Coordinates of C-alpha atoms and ligand atoms in Angstrom, one line a residue:
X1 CA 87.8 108.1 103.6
X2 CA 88.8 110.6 105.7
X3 CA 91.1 113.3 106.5
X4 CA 93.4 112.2 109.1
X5 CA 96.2 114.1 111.5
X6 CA 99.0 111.7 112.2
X7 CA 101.7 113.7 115.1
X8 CA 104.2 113.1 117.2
X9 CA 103.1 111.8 120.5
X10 CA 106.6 112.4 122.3
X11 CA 109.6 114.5 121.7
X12 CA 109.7 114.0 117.2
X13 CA 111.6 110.8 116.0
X14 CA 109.0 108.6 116.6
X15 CA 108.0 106.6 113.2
X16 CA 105.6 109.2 111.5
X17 CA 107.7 109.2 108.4
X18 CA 107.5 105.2 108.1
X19 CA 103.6 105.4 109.0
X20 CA 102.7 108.2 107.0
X21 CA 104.5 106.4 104.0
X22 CA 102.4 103.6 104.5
X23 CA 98.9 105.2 105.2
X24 CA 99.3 107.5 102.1
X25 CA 98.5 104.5 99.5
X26 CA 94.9 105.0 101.0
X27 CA 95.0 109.3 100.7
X28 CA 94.9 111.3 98.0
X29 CA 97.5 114.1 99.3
X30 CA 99.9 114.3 102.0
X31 CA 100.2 117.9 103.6
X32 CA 103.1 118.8 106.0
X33 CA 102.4 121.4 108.2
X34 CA 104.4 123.2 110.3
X35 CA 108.7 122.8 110.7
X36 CA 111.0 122.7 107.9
X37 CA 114.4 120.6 107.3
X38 CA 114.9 120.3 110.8
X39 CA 113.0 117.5 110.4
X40 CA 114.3 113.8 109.3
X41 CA 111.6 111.5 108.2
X42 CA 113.3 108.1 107.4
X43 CA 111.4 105.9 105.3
X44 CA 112.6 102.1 104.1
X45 CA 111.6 100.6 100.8
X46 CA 112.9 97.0 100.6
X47 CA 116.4 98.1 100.5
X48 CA 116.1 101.6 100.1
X49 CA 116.5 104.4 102.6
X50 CA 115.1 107.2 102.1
X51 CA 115.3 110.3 104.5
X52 CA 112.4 113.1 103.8
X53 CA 113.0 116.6 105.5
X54 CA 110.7 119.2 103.8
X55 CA 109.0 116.9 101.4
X56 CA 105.8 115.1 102.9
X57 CA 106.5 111.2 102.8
X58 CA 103.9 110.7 100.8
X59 CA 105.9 111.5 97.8
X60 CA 106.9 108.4 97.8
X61 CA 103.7 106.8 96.4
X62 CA 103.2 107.9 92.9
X63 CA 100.0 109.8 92.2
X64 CA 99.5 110.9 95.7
X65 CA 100.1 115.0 95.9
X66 CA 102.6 116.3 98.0
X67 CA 101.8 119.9 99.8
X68 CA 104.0 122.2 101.7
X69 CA 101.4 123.7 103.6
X70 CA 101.5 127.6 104.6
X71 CA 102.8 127.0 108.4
X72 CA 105.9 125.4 106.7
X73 CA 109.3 127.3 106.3
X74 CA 111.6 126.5 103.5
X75 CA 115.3 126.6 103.0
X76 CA 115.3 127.1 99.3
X77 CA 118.4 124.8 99.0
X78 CA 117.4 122.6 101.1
X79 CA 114.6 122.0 99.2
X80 CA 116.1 121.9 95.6
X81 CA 118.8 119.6 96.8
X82 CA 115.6 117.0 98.3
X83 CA 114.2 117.3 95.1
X84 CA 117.0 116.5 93.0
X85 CA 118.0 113.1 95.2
X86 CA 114.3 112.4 95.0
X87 CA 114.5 112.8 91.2
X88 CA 118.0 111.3 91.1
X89 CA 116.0 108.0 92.9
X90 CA 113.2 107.9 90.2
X91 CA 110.7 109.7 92.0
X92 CA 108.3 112.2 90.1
X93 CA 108.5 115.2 92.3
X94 CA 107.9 117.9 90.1
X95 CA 104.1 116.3 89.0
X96 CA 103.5 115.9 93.2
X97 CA 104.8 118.7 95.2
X98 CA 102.9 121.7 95.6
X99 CA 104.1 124.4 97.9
X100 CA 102.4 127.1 99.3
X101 CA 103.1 130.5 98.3
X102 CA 102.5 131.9 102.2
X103 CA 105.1 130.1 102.9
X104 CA 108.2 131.4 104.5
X105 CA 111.8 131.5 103.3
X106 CA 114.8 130.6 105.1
X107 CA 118.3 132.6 104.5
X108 CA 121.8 132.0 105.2
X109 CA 121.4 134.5 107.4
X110 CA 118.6 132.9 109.9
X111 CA 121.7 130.3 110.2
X112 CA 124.3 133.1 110.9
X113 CA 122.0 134.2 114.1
X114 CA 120.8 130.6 115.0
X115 CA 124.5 130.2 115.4
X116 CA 125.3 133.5 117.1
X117 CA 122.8 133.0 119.8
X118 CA 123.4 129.6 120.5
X119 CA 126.6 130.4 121.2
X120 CA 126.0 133.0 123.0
X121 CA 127.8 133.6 126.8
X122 CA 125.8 132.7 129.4
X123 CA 122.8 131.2 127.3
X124 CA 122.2 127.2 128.2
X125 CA 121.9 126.4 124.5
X126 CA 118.8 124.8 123.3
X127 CA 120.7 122.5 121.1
X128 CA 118.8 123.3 117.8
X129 CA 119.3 121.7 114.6
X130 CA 120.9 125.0 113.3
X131 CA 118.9 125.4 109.8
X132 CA 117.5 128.6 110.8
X133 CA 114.3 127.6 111.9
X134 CA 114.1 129.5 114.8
X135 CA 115.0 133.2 113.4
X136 CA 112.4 132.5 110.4
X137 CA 110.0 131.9 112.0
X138 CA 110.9 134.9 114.6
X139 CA 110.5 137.1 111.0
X140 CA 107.1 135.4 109.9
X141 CA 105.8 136.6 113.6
X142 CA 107.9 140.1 113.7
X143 CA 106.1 140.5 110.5
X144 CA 109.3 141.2 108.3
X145 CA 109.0 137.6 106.6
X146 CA 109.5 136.8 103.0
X147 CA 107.5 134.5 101.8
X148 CA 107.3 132.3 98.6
X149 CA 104.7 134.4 97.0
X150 CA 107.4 137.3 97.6
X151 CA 110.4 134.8 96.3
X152 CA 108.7 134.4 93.1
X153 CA 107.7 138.0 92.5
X154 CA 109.0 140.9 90.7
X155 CA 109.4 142.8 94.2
X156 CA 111.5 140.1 95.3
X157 CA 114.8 142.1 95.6
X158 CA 113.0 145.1 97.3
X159 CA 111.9 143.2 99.7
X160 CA 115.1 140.9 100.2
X161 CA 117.0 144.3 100.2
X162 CA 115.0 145.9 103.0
X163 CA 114.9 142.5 105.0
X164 CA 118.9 142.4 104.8
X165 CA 119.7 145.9 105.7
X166 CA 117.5 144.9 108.8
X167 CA 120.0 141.9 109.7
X168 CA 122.7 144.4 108.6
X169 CA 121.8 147.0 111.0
X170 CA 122.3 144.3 114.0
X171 CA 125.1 143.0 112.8
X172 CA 126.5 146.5 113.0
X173 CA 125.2 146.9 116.0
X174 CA 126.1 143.8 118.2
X175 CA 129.6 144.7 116.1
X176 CA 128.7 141.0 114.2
X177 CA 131.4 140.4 111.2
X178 CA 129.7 137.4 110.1
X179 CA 126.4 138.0 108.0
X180 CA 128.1 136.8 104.7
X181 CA 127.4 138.3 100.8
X182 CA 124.5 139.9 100.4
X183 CA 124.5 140.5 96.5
X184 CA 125.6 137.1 95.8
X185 CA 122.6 135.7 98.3
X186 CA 120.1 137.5 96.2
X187 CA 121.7 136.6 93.2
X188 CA 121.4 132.9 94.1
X189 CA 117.6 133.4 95.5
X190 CA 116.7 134.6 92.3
X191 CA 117.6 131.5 90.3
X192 CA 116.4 129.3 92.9
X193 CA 112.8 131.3 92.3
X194 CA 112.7 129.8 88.6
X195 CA 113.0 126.3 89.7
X196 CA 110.1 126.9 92.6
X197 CA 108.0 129.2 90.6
X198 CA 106.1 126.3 89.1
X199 CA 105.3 124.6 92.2
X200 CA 103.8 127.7 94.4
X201 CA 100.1 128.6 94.8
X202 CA 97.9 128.5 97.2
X203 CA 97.6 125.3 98.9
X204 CA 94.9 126.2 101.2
X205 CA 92.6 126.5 98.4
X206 CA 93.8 123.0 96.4
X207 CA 93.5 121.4 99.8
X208 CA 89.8 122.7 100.3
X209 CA 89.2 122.3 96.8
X210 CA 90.4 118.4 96.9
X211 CA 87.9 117.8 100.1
X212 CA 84.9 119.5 98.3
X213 CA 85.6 116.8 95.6
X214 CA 85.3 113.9 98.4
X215 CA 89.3 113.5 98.5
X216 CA 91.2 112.9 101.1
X217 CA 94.3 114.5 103.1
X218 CA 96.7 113.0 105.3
X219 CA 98.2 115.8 107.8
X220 CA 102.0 115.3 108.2
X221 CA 103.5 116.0 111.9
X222 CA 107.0 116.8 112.5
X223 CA 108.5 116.9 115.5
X224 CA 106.4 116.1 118.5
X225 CA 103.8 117.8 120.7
X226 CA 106.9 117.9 123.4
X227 CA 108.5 120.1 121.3
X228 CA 105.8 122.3 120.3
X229 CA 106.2 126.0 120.6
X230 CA 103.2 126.2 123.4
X231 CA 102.9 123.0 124.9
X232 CA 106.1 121.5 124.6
X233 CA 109.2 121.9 127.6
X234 CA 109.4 125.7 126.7
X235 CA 111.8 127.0 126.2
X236 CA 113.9 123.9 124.6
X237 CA 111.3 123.9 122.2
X238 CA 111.0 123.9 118.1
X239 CA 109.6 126.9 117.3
X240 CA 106.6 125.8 115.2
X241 CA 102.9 124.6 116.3
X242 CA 104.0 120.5 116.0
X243 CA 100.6 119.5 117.8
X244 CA 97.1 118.9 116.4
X245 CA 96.0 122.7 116.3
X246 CA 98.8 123.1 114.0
X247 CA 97.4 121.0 110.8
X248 CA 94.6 123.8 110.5
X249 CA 96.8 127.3 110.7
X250 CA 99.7 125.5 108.9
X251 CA 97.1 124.3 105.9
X252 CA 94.4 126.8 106.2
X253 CA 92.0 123.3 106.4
X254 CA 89.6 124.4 108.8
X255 CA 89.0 122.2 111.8
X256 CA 85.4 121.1 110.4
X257 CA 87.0 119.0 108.3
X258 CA 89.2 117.0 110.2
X259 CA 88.0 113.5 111.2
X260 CA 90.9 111.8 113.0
X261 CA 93.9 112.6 114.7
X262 CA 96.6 109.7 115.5
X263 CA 99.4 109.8 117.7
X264 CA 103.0 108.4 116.9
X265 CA 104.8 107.0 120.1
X266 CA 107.8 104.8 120.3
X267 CA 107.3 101.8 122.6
X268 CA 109.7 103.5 125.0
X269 CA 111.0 107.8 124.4
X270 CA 114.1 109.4 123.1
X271 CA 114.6 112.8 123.1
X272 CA 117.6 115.2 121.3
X273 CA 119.1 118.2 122.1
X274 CA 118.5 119.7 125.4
X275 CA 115.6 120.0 128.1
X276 CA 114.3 118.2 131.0
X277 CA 113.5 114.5 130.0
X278 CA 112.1 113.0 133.5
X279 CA 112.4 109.3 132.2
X280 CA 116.0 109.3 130.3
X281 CA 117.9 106.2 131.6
X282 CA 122.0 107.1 131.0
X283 CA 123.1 103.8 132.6
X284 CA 124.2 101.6 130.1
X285 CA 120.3 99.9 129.8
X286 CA 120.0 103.2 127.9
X287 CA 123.0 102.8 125.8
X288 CA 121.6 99.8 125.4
X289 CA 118.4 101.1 124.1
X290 CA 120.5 103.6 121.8
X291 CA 122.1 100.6 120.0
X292 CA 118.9 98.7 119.6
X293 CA 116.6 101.4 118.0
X294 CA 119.8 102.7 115.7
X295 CA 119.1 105.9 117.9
X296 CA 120.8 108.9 116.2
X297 CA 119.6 111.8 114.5
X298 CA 118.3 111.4 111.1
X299 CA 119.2 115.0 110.2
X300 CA 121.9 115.9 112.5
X301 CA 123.7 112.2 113.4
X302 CA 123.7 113.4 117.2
X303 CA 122.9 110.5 119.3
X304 CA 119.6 111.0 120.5
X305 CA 118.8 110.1 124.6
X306 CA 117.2 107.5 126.0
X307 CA 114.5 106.4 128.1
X308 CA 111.5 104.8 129.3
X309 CA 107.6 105.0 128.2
X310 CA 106.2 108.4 129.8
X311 CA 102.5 107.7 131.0
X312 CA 102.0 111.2 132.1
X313 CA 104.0 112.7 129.2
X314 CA 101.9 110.7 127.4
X315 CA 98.4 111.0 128.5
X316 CA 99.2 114.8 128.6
X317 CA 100.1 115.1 124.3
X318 CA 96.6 112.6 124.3
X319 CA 94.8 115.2 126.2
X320 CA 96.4 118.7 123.6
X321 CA 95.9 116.8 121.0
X322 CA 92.9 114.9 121.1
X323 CA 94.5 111.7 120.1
X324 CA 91.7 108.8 118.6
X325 CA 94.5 106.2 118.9
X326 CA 97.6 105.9 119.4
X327 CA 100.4 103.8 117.5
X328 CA 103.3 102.2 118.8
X329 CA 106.8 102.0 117.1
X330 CA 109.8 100.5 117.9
X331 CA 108.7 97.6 120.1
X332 CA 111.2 94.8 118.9
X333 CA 113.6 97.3 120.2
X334 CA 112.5 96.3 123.2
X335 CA 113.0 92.6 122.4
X336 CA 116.1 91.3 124.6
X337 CA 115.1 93.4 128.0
X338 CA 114.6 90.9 131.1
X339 CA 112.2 93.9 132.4
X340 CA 110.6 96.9 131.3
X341 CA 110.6 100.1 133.5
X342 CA 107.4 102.3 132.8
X343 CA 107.2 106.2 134.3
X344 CA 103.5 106.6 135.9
X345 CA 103.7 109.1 137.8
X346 CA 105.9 112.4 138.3
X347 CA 106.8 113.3 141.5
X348 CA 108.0 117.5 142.2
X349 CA 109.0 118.7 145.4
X350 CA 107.6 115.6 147.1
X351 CA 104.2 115.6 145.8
X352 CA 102.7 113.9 143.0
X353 CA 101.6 116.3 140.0
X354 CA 98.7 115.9 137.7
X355 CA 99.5 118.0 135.3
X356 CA 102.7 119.0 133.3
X357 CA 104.8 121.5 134.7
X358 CA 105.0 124.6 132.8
X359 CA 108.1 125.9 134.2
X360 CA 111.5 124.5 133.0
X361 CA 112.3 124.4 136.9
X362 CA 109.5 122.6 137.6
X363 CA 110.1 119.6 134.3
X364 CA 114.2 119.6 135.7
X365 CA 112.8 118.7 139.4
X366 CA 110.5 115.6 138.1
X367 CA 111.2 113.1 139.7
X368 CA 109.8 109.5 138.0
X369 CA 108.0 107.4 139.6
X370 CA 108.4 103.8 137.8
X371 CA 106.4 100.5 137.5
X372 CA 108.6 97.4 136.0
X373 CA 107.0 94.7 133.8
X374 CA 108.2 91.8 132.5
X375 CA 110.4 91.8 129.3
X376 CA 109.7 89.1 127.1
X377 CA 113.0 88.1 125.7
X378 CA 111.9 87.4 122.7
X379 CA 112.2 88.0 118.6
X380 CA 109.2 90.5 117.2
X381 CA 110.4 91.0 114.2
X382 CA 108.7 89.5 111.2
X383 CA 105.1 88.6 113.8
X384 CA 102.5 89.8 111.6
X385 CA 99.5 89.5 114.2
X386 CA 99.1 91.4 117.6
X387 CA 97.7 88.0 118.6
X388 CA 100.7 86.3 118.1
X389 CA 103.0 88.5 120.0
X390 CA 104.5 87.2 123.2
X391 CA 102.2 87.0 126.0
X392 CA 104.2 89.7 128.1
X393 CA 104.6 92.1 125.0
X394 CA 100.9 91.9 124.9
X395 CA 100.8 92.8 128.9
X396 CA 103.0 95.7 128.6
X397 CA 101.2 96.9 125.4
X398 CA 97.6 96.5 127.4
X399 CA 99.5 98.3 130.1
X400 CA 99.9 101.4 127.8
X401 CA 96.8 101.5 126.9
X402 CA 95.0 101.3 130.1
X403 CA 97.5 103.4 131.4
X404 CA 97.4 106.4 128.8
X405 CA 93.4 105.6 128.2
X406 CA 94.3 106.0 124.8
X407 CA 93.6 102.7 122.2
X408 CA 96.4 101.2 120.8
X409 CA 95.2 101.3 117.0
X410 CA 98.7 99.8 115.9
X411 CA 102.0 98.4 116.5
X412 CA 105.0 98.9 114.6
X413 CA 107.8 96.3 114.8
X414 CA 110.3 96.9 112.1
X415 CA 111.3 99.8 110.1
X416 CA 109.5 98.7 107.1
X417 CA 106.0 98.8 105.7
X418 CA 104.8 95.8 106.1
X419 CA 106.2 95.6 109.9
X420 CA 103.2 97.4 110.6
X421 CA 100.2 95.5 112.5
X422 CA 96.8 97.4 112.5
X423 CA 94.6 96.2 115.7
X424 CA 91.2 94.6 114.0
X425 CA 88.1 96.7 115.1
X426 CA 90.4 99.6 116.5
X427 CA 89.4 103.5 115.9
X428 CA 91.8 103.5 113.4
X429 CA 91.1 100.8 111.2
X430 CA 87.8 102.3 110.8
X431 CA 89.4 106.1 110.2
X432 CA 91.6 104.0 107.3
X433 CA 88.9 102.4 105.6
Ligands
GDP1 P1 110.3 110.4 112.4 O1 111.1 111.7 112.5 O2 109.1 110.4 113.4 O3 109.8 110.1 111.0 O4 111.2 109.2 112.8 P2 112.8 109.0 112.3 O5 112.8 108.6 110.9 O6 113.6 110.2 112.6 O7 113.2 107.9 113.3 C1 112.6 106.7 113.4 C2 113.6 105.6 113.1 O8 113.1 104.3 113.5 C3 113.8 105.4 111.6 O9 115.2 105.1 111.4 C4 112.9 104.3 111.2 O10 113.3 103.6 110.0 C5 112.9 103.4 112.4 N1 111.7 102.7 112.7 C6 110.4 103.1 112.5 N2 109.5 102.2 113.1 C7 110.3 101.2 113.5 C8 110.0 99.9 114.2 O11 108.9 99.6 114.5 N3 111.1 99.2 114.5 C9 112.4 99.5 114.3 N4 113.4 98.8 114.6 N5 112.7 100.7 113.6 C10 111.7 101.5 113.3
IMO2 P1 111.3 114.9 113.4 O1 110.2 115.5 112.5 C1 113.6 115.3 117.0 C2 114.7 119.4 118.3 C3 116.2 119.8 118.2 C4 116.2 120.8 119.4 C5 114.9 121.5 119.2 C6 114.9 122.8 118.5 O2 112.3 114.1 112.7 O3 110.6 114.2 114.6 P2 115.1 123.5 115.9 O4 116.3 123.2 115.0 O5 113.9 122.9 115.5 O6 115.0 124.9 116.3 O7 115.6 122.7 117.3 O8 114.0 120.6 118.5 N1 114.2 118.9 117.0 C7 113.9 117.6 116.8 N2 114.1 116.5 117.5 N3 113.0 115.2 115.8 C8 112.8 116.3 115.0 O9 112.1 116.2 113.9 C9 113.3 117.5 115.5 N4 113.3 118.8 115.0 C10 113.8 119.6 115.9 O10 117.0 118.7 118.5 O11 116.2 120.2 120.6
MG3 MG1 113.0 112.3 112.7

């Protein structure tokens, strides 16, 4: 078995929490990454929903260890409150989850100046999830972080202290009346410590420690490698390494040992919040679309835009990442379409581009270029073989694939586990085995 990368191919919301659910049976641990409760990772059991944030899917097969890997951050109560529904649903979290004690924290007060500077006069907001991600991660790289390791030590209210009279200071500054109660924040990180202090240690070492013994990991993705902090449309951006690169600085498993990487796309791309989003169709195909997929935020409930497959979008996150196969989710939402428009090319300034623009100019000016194929008006659901698909959802998935010269490993076409066809002979059958 081997230890396998499975990422966002687009801009997040693309299926990896149903696929990672279902590849985990054959892995010993699930490790997220990178992100924190920004992300919304919606999983169907039968009847059951289950939404995952901060906890790796894989919590959701018993036995199988759940790790929040260094390059995570983590809302505190966030994460107790995941736990407890978990709990509350039968599920034995406390005997799965690990989390790693280089971990950061998140505090009310990354919120307060998410929200400060979102709102801010004359800033084109970059329509964040507002947990606090961004300003956390700002501390982890300013160096003034806290960490788990910190959370559950005796230093803890040295270091909290000094990291609040920081904020303070601004706050005084910018003349800010917000930042809330800094005692009772303490007091309430303290007790949260008790209830994590069992879980921290060092993850990079179980993780190496599980390969050594011939186990195997399954690398967790959130968002998408369009959102990532370098390669995505800077700067309406996560702030987090979401592609491939990330798995090994947000799990401290070196790149030696990873044997696959697997991309997540939906059969057609939806984006929230702002940024350029060349192939976003706002005529009513695209409301359409929206109704279809069910497409609004798992985390937030914004409704999340529209649009059509992104060959160049795509083929760039195959070429950062490395991608051995792709999979493709979503594709009965394409069931009732008469055709199927298909970005190709980008167009900027008049002249076809190769390769992504860096600037956010540059990704605003795209103009698509489109190929249409037929739609094939059928039902999907419940068709277990790729053979048996219809003829023309076999086309356009060929079409992809020669297109994005990526394989198509598998199809998704429901929201559940078994809606989940694996192509015989593909890369990734062999990297599940
Ligand atoms: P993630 O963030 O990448 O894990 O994706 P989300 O959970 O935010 O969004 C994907 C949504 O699509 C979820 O509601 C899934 O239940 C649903 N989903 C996943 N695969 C399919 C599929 O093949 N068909 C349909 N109709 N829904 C799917
Ligand atoms: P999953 O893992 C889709 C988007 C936000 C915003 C930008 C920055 O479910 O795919 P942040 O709060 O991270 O600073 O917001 O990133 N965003 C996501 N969009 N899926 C996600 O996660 C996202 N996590 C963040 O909408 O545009
Ligand atoms: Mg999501």
């Amino acid at each position: 078995m081997s230890n396998l990368i499975v990422l966002g191919a687009q801009w997040g919301d693309e299926g990896k929490g149903k696929i990672v659910d279902l590849f985990s049976e054959k892995f010993d641990a699930v490790a997220r990454y990178q992100g924190g409760h920004n992300a919304g990772h919606t999983v169907f059991i039968g009847s059951r929903k289950f939404v995952l944030k901060l906890i790796p899917s894989g919590i959701l097969r018993p036995g199988v260890s759940a790790i929040i890997g260094n390059g995570v951050v983590v809302d505190p109560a966030a994460l107790l409150e995941e736990i407890h529904a978990l709990e509350a649903a039968g599920v034995d979290v406390r005997s799965q989850l690990k989390i790693s004690n280089r971990a950061h924290v998140i505090f009310p007060f990354h919120r307060t100046i998410e929200k400060i500077s979102e709102g801010r006069e004359n800033r084109i907001p970059i329509g964040t999830t507002s947990r606090g991600i961004g300003p956390c991660y700002e501390d982890k790289i300013a160096r003034r972080g806290i960490r788990i390791a910190d959370l559950v030590d005796n230093d803890f209210p040295k270091l909290y202290c000094a990291l609040a009279e920081d904020k303070q200071l601004i706050a005084n500054a910018f003349d800010i009346a917000e930042p809330g109660d800094f005692k009772e924040i303490l007091e309430q990180y303290q007790r949260f410590a008790e209830e994590i202090r069992p879980l921290a240690c060092d993850t990079a070492s179980l993780l190496n420690g599980m390969i050594r013994e011939g186990k195997s990991i399954l690398f967790e993705g959130a968002q998408g490698t369009m959102l990532d902090i370098d390669f995505g449309t800077y700067p309406f951006v996560t702030s987090s390494s979401a592609a491939a690169g990330g798995a090994c600085t947000g799990t401290g498993v070196p790149p030696t040992k990873i044997d696959g990487i697997v991309g997540v796309s939906k059969a057609y791309i939806t984006r929230v919040g702002a940024g350029a989003f060349p192939s976003e169709d706002t005529t009513e195909v695209g409301e359409k679309i929206r109704r279809a997929g069910n497409e609004f935020g798992s985390v937030t409930g914004r409704p999340r835009r529209c649009g059509w497959f992104d060959v160049p979008l795509l083929r760039y996150t195959a070429e950062v990442n490395g991608f051995d196969s792709l999979i493709i989710t979503k594709l009965d939402v394409l069931d009732e379409l008469e055709e199927i428009p298909v970005c190709v090319a980008y167009e900027v300034d008049g002249k076809v581009v190769t390769q992504m623009p860096a600037s956010a100019r540059r990704m605003e000016a795209i103009r698509p270029v489109y190929e249409r194929l037929p739609g094939w008006k059928t039902k999907t659901q419940g068709i277990a073989q790729i053979s048996k698909l219809p003829p023309a959802a076999q086309t356009y998935l060929k079409f992809l694939e020669e297109r994005t010269g990526v394989e198509i490993g598998s199809v998704s076409n429901g929201p559940e586990r078994n809606e989940t066809m694996i192509v015989p002979g593909s890369k990734l059958e062999k990297l599940l085995q």
